[in-house]
PDB file of C-alpha atoms in Angstrom:
ATOM      1  CA  GLN A  68     157.323 -12.357  44.060  1.00  0.00           C
ATOM      2  CA  GLU A  69     154.207 -14.537  43.150  1.00  0.00           C
ATOM      3  CA  LYS A  70     150.764 -14.313  44.314  1.00  0.00           C
ATOM      4  CA  ASN A  71     149.460 -17.165  46.675  1.00  0.00           C
ATOM      5  CA  ARG A  72     153.015 -18.505  46.940  1.00  0.00           C
ATOM      6  CA  THR A  73     153.205 -20.463  50.186  1.00  0.00           C
ATOM      7  CA  ILE A  74     152.125 -23.921  50.922  1.00  0.00           C
ATOM      8  CA  ASN A  75     153.099 -24.841  54.491  1.00  0.00           C
ATOM      9  CA  SER A  76     156.393 -22.923  54.405  1.00  0.00           C
ATOM     10  CA  GLY A  77     157.430 -24.339  51.099  1.00  0.00           C
ATOM     11  CA  TYR A  78     157.670 -22.536  47.640  1.00  0.00           C
ATOM     12  CA  PRO A  79     157.729 -25.219  45.065  1.00  0.00           C
ATOM     13  CA  LEU A  80     156.429 -24.788  41.553  1.00  0.00           C
ATOM     14  CA  THR A  81     155.022 -28.274  41.428  1.00  0.00           C
ATOM     15  CA  LEU A  82     152.322 -29.295  43.832  1.00  0.00           C
ATOM     16  CA  PRO A  83     152.723 -32.062  46.455  1.00  0.00           C
ATOM     17  CA  VAL A  84     151.302 -35.492  45.783  1.00  0.00           C
ATOM     18  CA  TRP A  85     149.600 -37.335  48.598  1.00  0.00           C
ATOM     19  CA  ASN A  86     148.592 -40.965  48.124  1.00  0.00           C
ATOM     20  CA  GLY A  87     149.210 -40.787  44.432  1.00  0.00           C
ATOM     21  CA  ALA A  88     147.185 -37.637  43.736  1.00  0.00           C
ATOM     22  CA  VAL A  89     147.362 -33.828  44.299  1.00  0.00           C
ATOM     23  CA  PRO A  90     145.267 -32.752  47.322  1.00  0.00           C
ATOM     24  CA  THR A  91     142.059 -31.082  46.270  1.00  0.00           C
ATOM     25  CA  ASN A  92     142.081 -28.450  48.988  1.00  0.00           C
ATOM     26  CA  LEU A  93     145.017 -26.557  47.757  1.00  0.00           C
ATOM     27  CA  THR A  94     144.336 -22.968  46.897  1.00  0.00           C
ATOM     28  CA  ARG A  95     146.671 -22.500  43.956  1.00  0.00           C
ATOM     29  CA  PRO A  96     147.616 -24.280  40.817  1.00  0.00           C
ATOM     30  CA  ALA A  97     151.105 -25.556  39.870  1.00  0.00           C
ATOM     31  CA  TYR A  98     153.174 -22.777  38.365  1.00  0.00           C
ATOM     32  CA  ASP A  99     154.775 -22.670  34.796  1.00  0.00           C
ATOM     33  CA  ILE A 100     158.384 -21.864  35.324  1.00  0.00           C
ATOM     34  CA  ASN A 101     158.326 -19.744  32.144  1.00  0.00           C
ATOM     35  CA  ASN A 102     155.204 -17.802  33.105  1.00  0.00           C
ATOM     36  CA  LEU A 103     155.221 -16.956  36.726  1.00  0.00           C
ATOM     37  CA  PRO A 104     152.382 -14.693  37.978  1.00  0.00           C
ATOM     38  CA  LEU A 105     154.494 -11.796  39.149  1.00  0.00           C
ATOM     39  CA  ARG A 106     153.562  -9.208  41.628  1.00  0.00           C
ATOM     40  CA  THR A 107     153.944  -5.443  41.120  1.00  0.00           C
ATOM     41  CA  HIS A 108     154.260  -2.493  43.438  1.00  0.00           C
ATOM     42  CA  THR A 109     150.682  -1.790  42.937  1.00  0.00           C
ATOM     43  CA  THR A 110     149.437  -5.240  43.887  1.00  0.00           C
ATOM     44  CA  ILE A 111     151.701  -5.411  46.886  1.00  0.00           C
ATOM     45  CA  MET A 112     150.374  -2.112  48.175  1.00  0.00           C
ATOM     46  CA  GLU A 113     146.818  -3.139  47.573  1.00  0.00           C
ATOM     47  CA  ASP A 114     147.414  -6.420  49.649  1.00  0.00           C
ATOM     48  CA  ALA A 115     149.211  -4.309  52.280  1.00  0.00           C
ATOM     49  CA  ARG A 116     146.356  -1.888  52.648  1.00  0.00           C
ATOM     50  CA  GLY A 117     143.941  -4.753  52.625  1.00  0.00           C
ATOM     51  CA  VAL A 118     145.831  -6.380  55.645  1.00  0.00           C
ATOM     52  CA  VAL A 119     145.738  -3.090  57.588  1.00  0.00           C
ATOM     53  CA  ALA A 120     141.996  -2.729  57.013  1.00  0.00           C
ATOM     54  CA  SER A 121     141.250  -6.362  57.839  1.00  0.00           C
ATOM     55  CA  ALA A 122     139.564  -7.367  61.127  1.00  0.00           C
ATOM     56  CA  ASN A 123     141.933 -10.288  61.371  1.00  0.00           C
ATOM     57  CA  ARG A 124     145.266  -9.020  60.319  1.00  0.00           C
ATOM     58  CA  GLU A 125     147.209 -12.206  61.091  1.00  0.00           C
ATOM     59  CA  THR A 126     144.939 -14.343  58.809  1.00  0.00           C
ATOM     60  CA  ALA A 127     145.006 -11.721  56.044  1.00  0.00           C
ATOM     61  CA  ALA A 128     148.843 -11.336  56.263  1.00  0.00           C
ATOM     62  CA  SER A 129     149.279 -15.167  56.059  1.00  0.00           C
ATOM     63  CA  ALA A 130     147.004 -15.345  53.050  1.00  0.00           C
ATOM     64  CA  SER A 131     148.660 -12.427  51.088  1.00  0.00           C
ATOM     65  CA  GLY A 132     152.307 -12.864  52.341  1.00  0.00           C
ATOM     66  CA  VAL A 133     152.320  -9.125  53.175  1.00  0.00           C
ATOM     67  CA  GLY A 134     152.305  -7.915  56.746  1.00  0.00           C
ATOM     68  CA  GLY A 135     151.333  -4.404  56.244  1.00  0.00           C
ATOM     69  CA  VAL A 136     152.447  -1.137  54.765  1.00  0.00           C
ATOM     70  CA  ALA A 137     156.186  -0.542  55.123  1.00  0.00           C
ATOM     71  CA  ILE A 138     157.345   2.947  55.764  1.00  0.00           C
ATOM     72  CA  VAL A 139     159.907   2.822  53.060  1.00  0.00           C
ATOM     73  CA  ALA A 140     156.950   2.205  50.533  1.00  0.00           C
ATOM     74  CA  GLU A 141     155.833   5.832  51.140  1.00  0.00           C
ATOM     75  CA  LEU A 142     159.154   7.313  49.864  1.00  0.00           C
ATOM     76  CA  PRO A 143     158.852   8.767  46.333  1.00  0.00           C
ATOM     77  CA  GLY A 144     160.489   6.618  43.730  1.00  0.00           C
ATOM     78  CA  VAL A 145     160.528   3.458  45.808  1.00  0.00           C
ATOM     79  CA  ASP A 146     159.256   0.386  43.985  1.00  0.00           C
ATOM     80  CA  LEU A 147     158.686  -2.645  46.186  1.00  0.00           C
ATOM     81  CA  VAL A 148     159.809  -5.003  43.371  1.00  0.00           C
ATOM     82  CA  ASP A 149     162.553  -3.261  41.487  1.00  0.00           C
ATOM     83  CA  SER A 150     163.983  -1.356  44.556  1.00  0.00           C
ATOM     84  CA  MET A 151     164.296  -4.490  46.708  1.00  0.00           C
ATOM     85  CA  VAL A 152     166.787  -6.395  44.801  1.00  0.00           C
ATOM     86  CA  LEU A 153     168.187  -9.954  45.352  1.00  0.00           C
ATOM     87  CA  GLU A 154     171.713 -10.007  46.776  1.00  0.00           C
ATOM     88  CA  LEU A 155     174.146 -12.851  46.168  1.00  0.00           C
ATOM     89  CA  MET A 156     176.048 -12.855  49.421  1.00  0.00           C
ATOM     90  CA  HIS A 157     172.960 -13.610  51.540  1.00  0.00           C
ATOM     91  CA  LEU A 158     170.947 -15.444  48.927  1.00  0.00           C
ATOM     92  CA  PHE A 159     173.569 -17.866  47.652  1.00  0.00           C
ATOM     93  CA  PHE A 160     176.324 -18.090  50.203  1.00  0.00           C
ATOM     94  CA  GLU A 161     174.486 -17.731  53.556  1.00  0.00           C
ATOM     95  CA  ASN A 162     171.355 -19.461  52.533  1.00  0.00           C
ATOM     96  CA  ILE A 163     171.369 -21.857  49.533  1.00  0.00           C
ATOM     97  CA  VAL A 164     174.926 -23.181  49.966  1.00  0.00           C
ATOM     98  CA  LYS A 165     174.446 -23.415  53.744  1.00  0.00           C
ATOM     99  CA  ASN A 166     171.235 -25.269  53.416  1.00  0.00           C
ATOM    100  CA  LEU A 167     172.799 -27.768  50.914  1.00  0.00           C
ATOM    101  CA  LEU A 168     175.592 -28.454  53.391  1.00  0.00           C
ATOM    102  CA  LEU A 169     172.982 -29.066  56.088  1.00  0.00           C
ATOM    103  CA  LEU A 170     171.032 -31.368  53.809  1.00  0.00           C
ATOM    104  CA  TRP A 171     174.236 -33.422  53.051  1.00  0.00           C
ATOM    105  CA  LYS A 172     175.010 -33.639  56.814  1.00  0.00           C
ATOM    106  CA  GLY A 173     171.459 -34.840  57.569  1.00  0.00           C
ATOM    107  CA  ALA A 174     170.903 -31.727  59.739  1.00  0.00           C
ATOM    108  CA  TYR A 175     168.237 -29.821  57.665  1.00  0.00           C
ATOM    109  CA  LYS A 176     164.776 -30.036  59.197  1.00  0.00           C
ATOM    110  CA  GLY A 177     164.742 -33.864  59.490  1.00  0.00           C
ATOM    111  CA  HIS A 178     165.406 -34.504  55.787  1.00  0.00           C
ATOM    112  CA  ARG A 179     166.940 -37.865  54.826  1.00  0.00           C
ATOM    113  CA  GLY A 180     167.861 -39.318  51.583  1.00  0.00           C
ATOM    114  CA  PRO A 181     170.719 -40.649  49.372  1.00  0.00           C
ATOM    115  CA  PHE A 182     172.337 -37.200  49.607  1.00  0.00           C
ATOM    116  CA  VAL A 183     173.164 -37.507  53.327  1.00  0.00           C
ATOM    117  CA  LEU A 184     176.866 -38.367  53.794  1.00  0.00           C
ATOM    118  CA  PRO A 185     177.920 -40.488  56.849  1.00  0.00           C
ATOM    119  CA  LYS A 186     179.977 -38.836  59.644  1.00  0.00           C
ATOM    120  CA  GLU A 187     183.054 -40.949  58.727  1.00  0.00           C
ATOM    121  CA  MET A 188     182.960 -39.364  55.266  1.00  0.00           C
ATOM    122  CA  TRP A 189     182.642 -35.904  56.609  1.00  0.00           C
ATOM    123  CA  ASP A 190     185.658 -36.588  58.939  1.00  0.00           C
ATOM    124  CA  LEU A 191     187.662 -37.294  55.706  1.00  0.00           C
ATOM    125  CA  ILE A 192     186.402 -34.276  54.060  1.00  0.00           C
ATOM    126  CA  ASP A 193     187.193 -32.092  57.083  1.00  0.00           C
ATOM    127  CA  GLU A 194     190.734 -33.598  57.196  1.00  0.00           C
ATOM    128  CA  GLU A 195     191.342 -32.931  53.430  1.00  0.00           C
ATOM    129  CA  ILE A 196     190.096 -29.330  53.680  1.00  0.00           C
ATOM    130  CA  LEU A 197     192.242 -28.477  56.730  1.00  0.00           C
ATOM    131  CA  LEU A 198     195.293 -29.915  55.126  1.00  0.00           C
ATOM    132  CA  SER A 199     194.696 -28.282  51.750  1.00  0.00           C
ATOM    133  CA  PHE A 200     194.812 -24.767  53.193  1.00  0.00           C
ATOM    134  CA  ASN A 201     198.434 -25.316  54.154  1.00  0.00           C
ATOM    135  CA  PHE A 202     199.165 -25.121  50.336  1.00  0.00           C
ATOM    136  CA  ILE A 203     196.477 -22.551  49.216  1.00  0.00           C
ATOM    137  CA  PRO A 204     197.743 -18.910  48.984  1.00  0.00           C
ATOM    138  CA  ALA A 205     196.049 -16.563  51.412  1.00  0.00           C
ATOM    139  CA  SER A 206     194.922 -14.523  48.399  1.00  0.00           C
ATOM    140  CA  PHE A 207     192.286 -17.127  47.622  1.00  0.00           C
ATOM    141  CA  GLY A 208     190.684 -16.567  50.906  1.00  0.00           C
ATOM    142  CA  ARG A 209     190.958 -17.192  54.644  1.00  0.00           C
ATOM    143  CA  ARG A 210     191.631 -20.679  56.086  1.00  0.00           C
ATOM    144  CA  MET A 211     188.170 -22.366  56.112  1.00  0.00           C
ATOM    145  CA  PRO A 212     186.819 -24.194  59.150  1.00  0.00           C
ATOM    146  CA  ALA A 213     185.881 -27.894  58.837  1.00  0.00           C
ATOM    147  CA  PRO A 214     182.293 -27.955  57.496  1.00  0.00           C
ATOM    148  CA  GLY A 215     181.588 -31.403  59.072  1.00  0.00           C
ATOM    149  CA  GLU A 216     182.678 -30.343  62.521  1.00  0.00           C
ATOM    150  CA  HIS A 217     182.284 -26.507  62.589  1.00  0.00           C
ATOM    151  CA  LEU A 218     179.728 -25.336  59.996  1.00  0.00           C
ATOM    152  CA  THR A 219     178.413 -22.804  62.335  1.00  0.00           C
ATOM    153  CA  TRP A 220     181.807 -21.088  62.188  1.00  0.00           C
ATOM    154  CA  PHE A 221     181.422 -20.476  58.477  1.00  0.00           C
ATOM    155  CA  THR A 222     181.077 -16.926  57.095  1.00  0.00           C
ATOM    156  CA  ALA A 223     179.809 -15.859  53.696  1.00  0.00           C
ATOM    157  CA  GLU A 224     183.371 -15.975  52.475  1.00  0.00           C
ATOM    158  CA  ASP A 225     183.792 -19.587  53.534  1.00  0.00           C
ATOM    159  CA  PHE A 226     180.532 -20.698  51.832  1.00  0.00           C
ATOM    160  CA  SER A 227     181.765 -18.899  48.643  1.00  0.00           C
ATOM    161  CA  THR A 228     185.095 -20.680  48.780  1.00  0.00           C
ATOM    162  CA  PHE A 229     183.425 -23.964  49.341  1.00  0.00           C
ATOM    163  CA  LEU A 230     181.054 -23.599  46.396  1.00  0.00           C
ATOM    164  CA  LEU A 231     183.561 -22.235  43.918  1.00  0.00           C
ATOM    165  CA  LEU A 232     186.861 -23.923  44.868  1.00  0.00           C
ATOM    166  CA  VAL A 233     186.802 -26.640  47.543  1.00  0.00           C
ATOM    167  CA  GLY A 234     183.420 -28.244  47.397  1.00  0.00           C
ATOM    168  CA  PRO A 235     183.734 -29.704  43.836  1.00  0.00           C
ATOM    169  CA  ALA A 236     186.989 -31.560  44.787  1.00  0.00           C
ATOM    170  CA  VAL A 237     186.084 -32.899  48.113  1.00  0.00           C
ATOM    171  CA  LEU A 238     182.540 -34.016  47.035  1.00  0.00           C
ATOM    172  CA  PHE A 239     183.734 -35.853  43.901  1.00  0.00           C
ATOM    173  CA  ASN A 240     182.795 -39.496  44.036  1.00  0.00           C
ATOM    174  CA  ARG A 241     181.263 -38.912  47.519  1.00  0.00           C
ATOM    175  CA  LEU A 242     178.003 -37.140  46.879  1.00  0.00           C
ATOM    176  CA  PRO A 243     175.848 -39.272  44.599  1.00  0.00           C
ATOM    177  CA  THR A 244     176.128 -38.241  40.952  1.00  0.00           C
ATOM    178  CA  PRO A 245     172.787 -36.560  40.359  1.00  0.00           C
ATOM    179  CA  TYR A 246     173.295 -34.382  43.551  1.00  0.00           C
ATOM    180  CA  TYR A 247     176.873 -33.706  42.722  1.00  0.00           C
ATOM    181  CA  ASN A 248     176.053 -32.569  39.144  1.00  0.00           C
ATOM    182  CA  ASN A 249     173.265 -30.315  40.631  1.00  0.00           C
ATOM    183  CA  PHE A 250     175.889 -28.714  42.886  1.00  0.00           C
ATOM    184  CA  LEU A 251     178.197 -28.190  39.930  1.00  0.00           C
ATOM    185  CA  ALA A 252     175.359 -26.494  38.102  1.00  0.00           C
ATOM    186  CA  LEU A 253     174.956 -24.132  40.935  1.00  0.00           C
ATOM    187  CA  ARG A 254     178.707 -23.440  40.954  1.00  0.00           C
ATOM    188  CA  ASP A 255     178.681 -22.740  37.133  1.00  0.00           C
ATOM    189  CA  ILE A 256     175.718 -20.365  37.578  1.00  0.00           C
ATOM    190  CA  THR A 257     177.544 -18.494  40.391  1.00  0.00           C
ATOM    191  CA  ARG A 258     180.492 -18.149  38.057  1.00  0.00           C
ATOM    192  CA  GLN A 259     178.337 -16.546  35.484  1.00  0.00           C
ATOM    193  CA  LEU A 260     176.704 -14.193  37.997  1.00  0.00           C
ATOM    194  CA  PHE A 261     180.164 -13.008  39.213  1.00  0.00           C
ATOM    195  CA  ALA A 262     181.090 -11.699  35.770  1.00  0.00           C
ATOM    196  CA  PHE A 263     181.747  -8.039  35.610  1.00  0.00           C
ATOM    197  CA  SER A 264     179.704  -7.938  32.434  1.00  0.00           C
ATOM    198  CA  ILE A 265     176.992 -10.343  31.257  1.00  0.00           C
ATOM    199  CA  PRO A 266     175.503 -10.370  27.646  1.00  0.00           C
ATOM    200  CA  ARG A 267     171.947  -9.102  27.809  1.00  0.00           C
ATOM    201  CA  ALA A 268     170.912 -11.982  25.560  1.00  0.00           C
ATOM    202  CA  ASP A 269     171.997 -14.387  28.380  1.00  0.00           C
ATOM    203  CA  VAL A 270     169.676 -12.761  30.821  1.00  0.00           C
ATOM    204  CA  LEU A 271     166.582 -12.445  28.737  1.00  0.00           C
ATOM    205  CA  PRO A 272     163.939 -15.240  28.742  1.00  0.00           C
ATOM    206  CA  GLY A 273     165.351 -18.188  26.961  1.00  0.00           C
ATOM    207  CA  GLY A 274     168.981 -16.916  27.327  1.00  0.00           C
ATOM    208  CA  ARG A 275     171.852 -19.026  28.479  1.00  0.00           C
ATOM    209  CA  LEU A 276     171.813 -17.943  32.174  1.00  0.00           C
ATOM    210  CA  ASP A 277     168.030 -17.900  32.316  1.00  0.00           C
ATOM    211  CA  VAL A 278     167.894 -21.469  31.062  1.00  0.00           C
ATOM    212  CA  ASP A 279     170.751 -22.617  33.298  1.00  0.00           C
ATOM    213  CA  ILE A 280     169.002 -21.292  36.448  1.00  0.00           C
ATOM    214  CA  LYS A 281     165.669 -22.807  35.506  1.00  0.00           C
ATOM    215  CA  ASN A 282     167.351 -26.169  34.874  1.00  0.00           C
ATOM    216  CA  TRP A 283     169.177 -26.102  38.181  1.00  0.00           C
ATOM    217  CA  TYR A 284     165.991 -25.243  39.982  1.00  0.00           C
ATOM    218  CA  GLN A 285     163.832 -27.948  38.408  1.00  0.00           C
ATOM    219  CA  THR A 286     166.464 -30.596  39.115  1.00  0.00           C
ATOM    220  CA  TYR A 287     166.744 -29.308  42.711  1.00  0.00           C
ATOM    221  CA  GLU A 288     163.008 -29.784  43.194  1.00  0.00           C
ATOM    222  CA  THR A 289     163.221 -33.304  41.637  1.00  0.00           C
ATOM    223  CA  LEU A 290     166.089 -34.315  43.906  1.00  0.00           C
ATOM    224  CA  TYR A 291     165.271 -32.804  47.233  1.00  0.00           C
ATOM    225  CA  TYR A 292     161.548 -32.092  47.251  1.00  0.00           C
ATOM    226  CA  ARG A 293     160.173 -34.930  45.084  1.00  0.00           C
ATOM    227  CA  GLN A 294     156.591 -33.682  45.386  1.00  0.00           C
ATOM    228  CA  GLU A 295     156.372 -35.130  48.881  1.00  0.00           C
ATOM    229  CA  PRO A 296     154.412 -33.116  51.409  1.00  0.00           C
ATOM    230  CA  SER A 297     156.922 -33.836  54.127  1.00  0.00           C
ATOM    231  CA  ARG A 298     159.665 -32.257  51.905  1.00  0.00           C
ATOM    232  CA  LEU A 299     157.881 -29.010  51.179  1.00  0.00           C
ATOM    233  CA  ASN A 300     160.350 -27.048  53.357  1.00  0.00           C
ATOM    234  CA  ALA A 301     163.271 -28.296  51.262  1.00  0.00           C
ATOM    235  CA  VAL A 302     162.088 -25.448  48.830  1.00  0.00           C
ATOM    236  CA  PRO A 303     162.365 -22.371  51.045  1.00  0.00           C
ATOM    237  CA  ILE A 304     161.919 -18.883  49.505  1.00  0.00           C
ATOM    238  CA  THR A 305     165.692 -18.540  49.008  1.00  0.00           C
ATOM    239  CA  ILE A 306     165.596 -21.428  46.526  1.00  0.00           C
ATOM    240  CA  HIS A 307     162.571 -20.001  44.782  1.00  0.00           C
ATOM    241  CA  SER A 308     164.091 -16.462  44.590  1.00  0.00           C
ATOM    242  CA  SER A 309     166.823 -17.719  42.334  1.00  0.00           C
ATOM    243  CA  LEU A 310     164.200 -17.826  39.454  1.00  0.00           C
ATOM    244  CA  HIS A 311     164.022 -14.073  39.687  1.00  0.00           C
ATOM    245  CA  LEU A 312     167.745 -13.285  39.408  1.00  0.00           C
ATOM    246  CA  CYS A 313     167.612 -12.580  35.680  1.00  0.00           C
ATOM    247  CA  ARG A 314     164.737 -10.199  35.969  1.00  0.00           C
ATOM    248  CA  VAL A 315     166.691  -8.400  38.695  1.00  0.00           C
ATOM    249  CA  MET A 316     169.758  -8.138  36.497  1.00  0.00           C
ATOM    250  CA  LEU A 317     167.731  -6.684  33.716  1.00  0.00           C
ATOM    251  CA  ALA A 318     166.651  -3.909  36.048  1.00  0.00           C
ATOM    252  CA  ILE A 319     170.002  -3.137  37.774  1.00  0.00           C
ATOM    253  CA  GLY A 320     172.793  -4.993  36.038  1.00  0.00           C
ATOM    254  CA  PRO A 321     175.309  -7.553  37.320  1.00  0.00           C
ATOM    255  CA  LEU A 322     174.623  -8.598  40.938  1.00  0.00           C
ATOM    256  CA  HIS A 323     178.070  -7.895  42.277  1.00  0.00           C
ATOM    257  CA  LEU A 324     177.099  -4.168  42.084  1.00  0.00           C
ATOM    258  CA  VAL A 325     174.733  -4.733  45.028  1.00  0.00           C
ATOM    259  CA  TRP A 326     176.225  -7.341  47.205  1.00  0.00           C
ATOM    260  CA  SER A 327     176.821  -6.905  50.896  1.00  0.00           C
ATOM    261  CA  PHE A 328     180.424  -7.862  51.516  1.00  0.00           C
ATOM    262  CA  CYS A 329     181.779  -4.212  51.837  1.00  0.00           C
ATOM    263  CA  MET A 330     178.911  -3.089  54.101  1.00  0.00           C
ATOM    264  CA  GLU A 331     178.966  -6.190  56.232  1.00  0.00           C
ATOM    265  CA  ARG A 332     182.721  -5.799  56.772  1.00  0.00           C
ATOM    266  CA  TYR A 333     182.262  -2.080  57.655  1.00  0.00           C
ATOM    267  CA  CYS A 334     179.557  -3.065  60.201  1.00  0.00           C
ATOM    268  CA  GLN A 335     182.058  -5.478  61.777  1.00  0.00           C
ATOM    269  CA  THR A 336     184.550  -2.617  61.998  1.00  0.00           C
ATOM    270  CA  LEU A 337     181.797  -0.394  63.669  1.00  0.00           C
ATOM    271  CA  GLY A 338     181.151  -3.161  66.193  1.00  0.00           C
ATOM    272  CA  ASN A 339     184.783  -3.126  67.251  1.00  0.00           C
ATOM    273  CA  LEU A 340     184.528   0.592  67.855  1.00  0.00           C
ATOM    274  CA  VAL A 341     182.027   0.211  70.611  1.00  0.00           C
ATOM    275  CA  THR A 342     184.129   0.462  73.761  1.00  0.00           C
ATOM    276  CA  SER A 343     181.550   1.289  76.363  1.00  0.00           C
ATOM    277  CA  LYS A 344     178.679  -0.867  77.552  1.00  0.00           C
ATOM    278  CA  LEU A 345     177.043   1.852  79.444  1.00  0.00           C
ATOM    279  CA  HIS A 346     177.171   4.409  76.515  1.00  0.00           C
ATOM    280  CA  PRO A 347     177.523   2.335  73.389  1.00  0.00           C
ATOM    281  CA  TRP A 348     176.270   4.878  70.873  1.00  0.00           C
ATOM    282  CA  THR A 349     178.297   7.708  72.358  1.00  0.00           C
ATOM    283  CA  SER A 350     181.485   5.660  72.158  1.00  0.00           C
ATOM    284  CA  LEU A 351     180.762   4.520  68.634  1.00  0.00           C
ATOM    285  CA  PHE A 352     180.127   8.153  67.590  1.00  0.00           C
ATOM    286  CA  TYR A 353     183.361   9.428  68.949  1.00  0.00           C
ATOM    287  CA  ASN A 354     185.417   6.505  67.845  1.00  0.00           C
ATOM    288  CA  VAL A 355     184.074   6.815  64.229  1.00  0.00           C
ATOM    289  CA  ILE A 356     185.004  10.479  64.214  1.00  0.00           C
ATOM    290  CA  ARG A 357     188.523   9.644  65.483  1.00  0.00           C
ATOM    291  CA  ALA A 358     188.898   7.022  62.869  1.00  0.00           C
ATOM    292  CA  GLU A 359     187.900   9.406  60.017  1.00  0.00           C
ATOM    293  CA  GLN A 360     190.177  12.050  61.332  1.00  0.00           C
ATOM    294  CA  LEU A 361     193.089   9.611  61.186  1.00  0.00           C
ATOM    295  CA  LYS A 362     192.081   8.674  57.607  1.00  0.00           C
ATOM    296  CA  ALA A 363     192.088  12.326  56.661  1.00  0.00           C
ATOM    297  CA  CYS A 364     195.626  12.919  58.172  1.00  0.00           C
ATOM    298  CA  LYS A 365     196.859   9.758  56.338  1.00  0.00           C
ATOM    299  CA  SER A 366     195.431  11.030  53.075  1.00  0.00           C
ATOM    300  CA  ARG A 367     196.848  14.469  53.553  1.00  0.00           C
ATOM    301  CA  TYR A 368     200.399  13.597  54.696  1.00  0.00           C
ATOM    302  CA  THR A 369     201.283  10.345  53.020  1.00  0.00           C
TER     303      THR A 369
END
């Protein structure tokens, strides 16, 4: 969303420090969290057309962060900023929470620090989680896999359950206090974002939610990035994108209106309807028709 955003695959607001000083060859300044230089549909399209016209498209695309002109951008009424909203299921559950778990396991791009929990502790966490679901009603969600042993089995629902319900309990007195408090701040932000209605004053600059997100982000940078060049990739675009959530909500309303849970589950259903490897699209077409016919009969006669 900003111009000149990337520094070696990281998107921090503060610049890295090398040997006690900020390198002089960086092409952009540090960003003010309250005054980010936002892109617009017009500037994105200008960059895109510049990339297309460039003699070296790869270099131009790397410099601008835009690969070219998207077909969807030619549709009337499409705005490449306001029409491409941030979506909580992928942004939070399948990216930010997942990456935090990888950091705490010592499995995120070689990062090490006081936040990494030993395997013995993860074994205890796994045991507690597996036992706890013997007593948690199914209405709270499906039985969660063990994050220490089987994190790759997690779905967005599991990451959500861990963030909102299970994680605060199993990480208490295990994750060092500053990191634990930052995790709780993320949980509290998520609870606010889940609300069916959010006061406009909370979302405006300086509002409660806006301030909470910025405080969480700045603490995250301090804890995991620490302005060290080797830790730049601890601030991927998904972490940075959280700073734009309030602006998106001002444009479209609460984010639960656009999350992907329903569509993802429908896509899973469609996948199960493919019964022919030789003619997958034909079998999908006819099986979708049959499924809809059964729904129509059910609606008519029950």
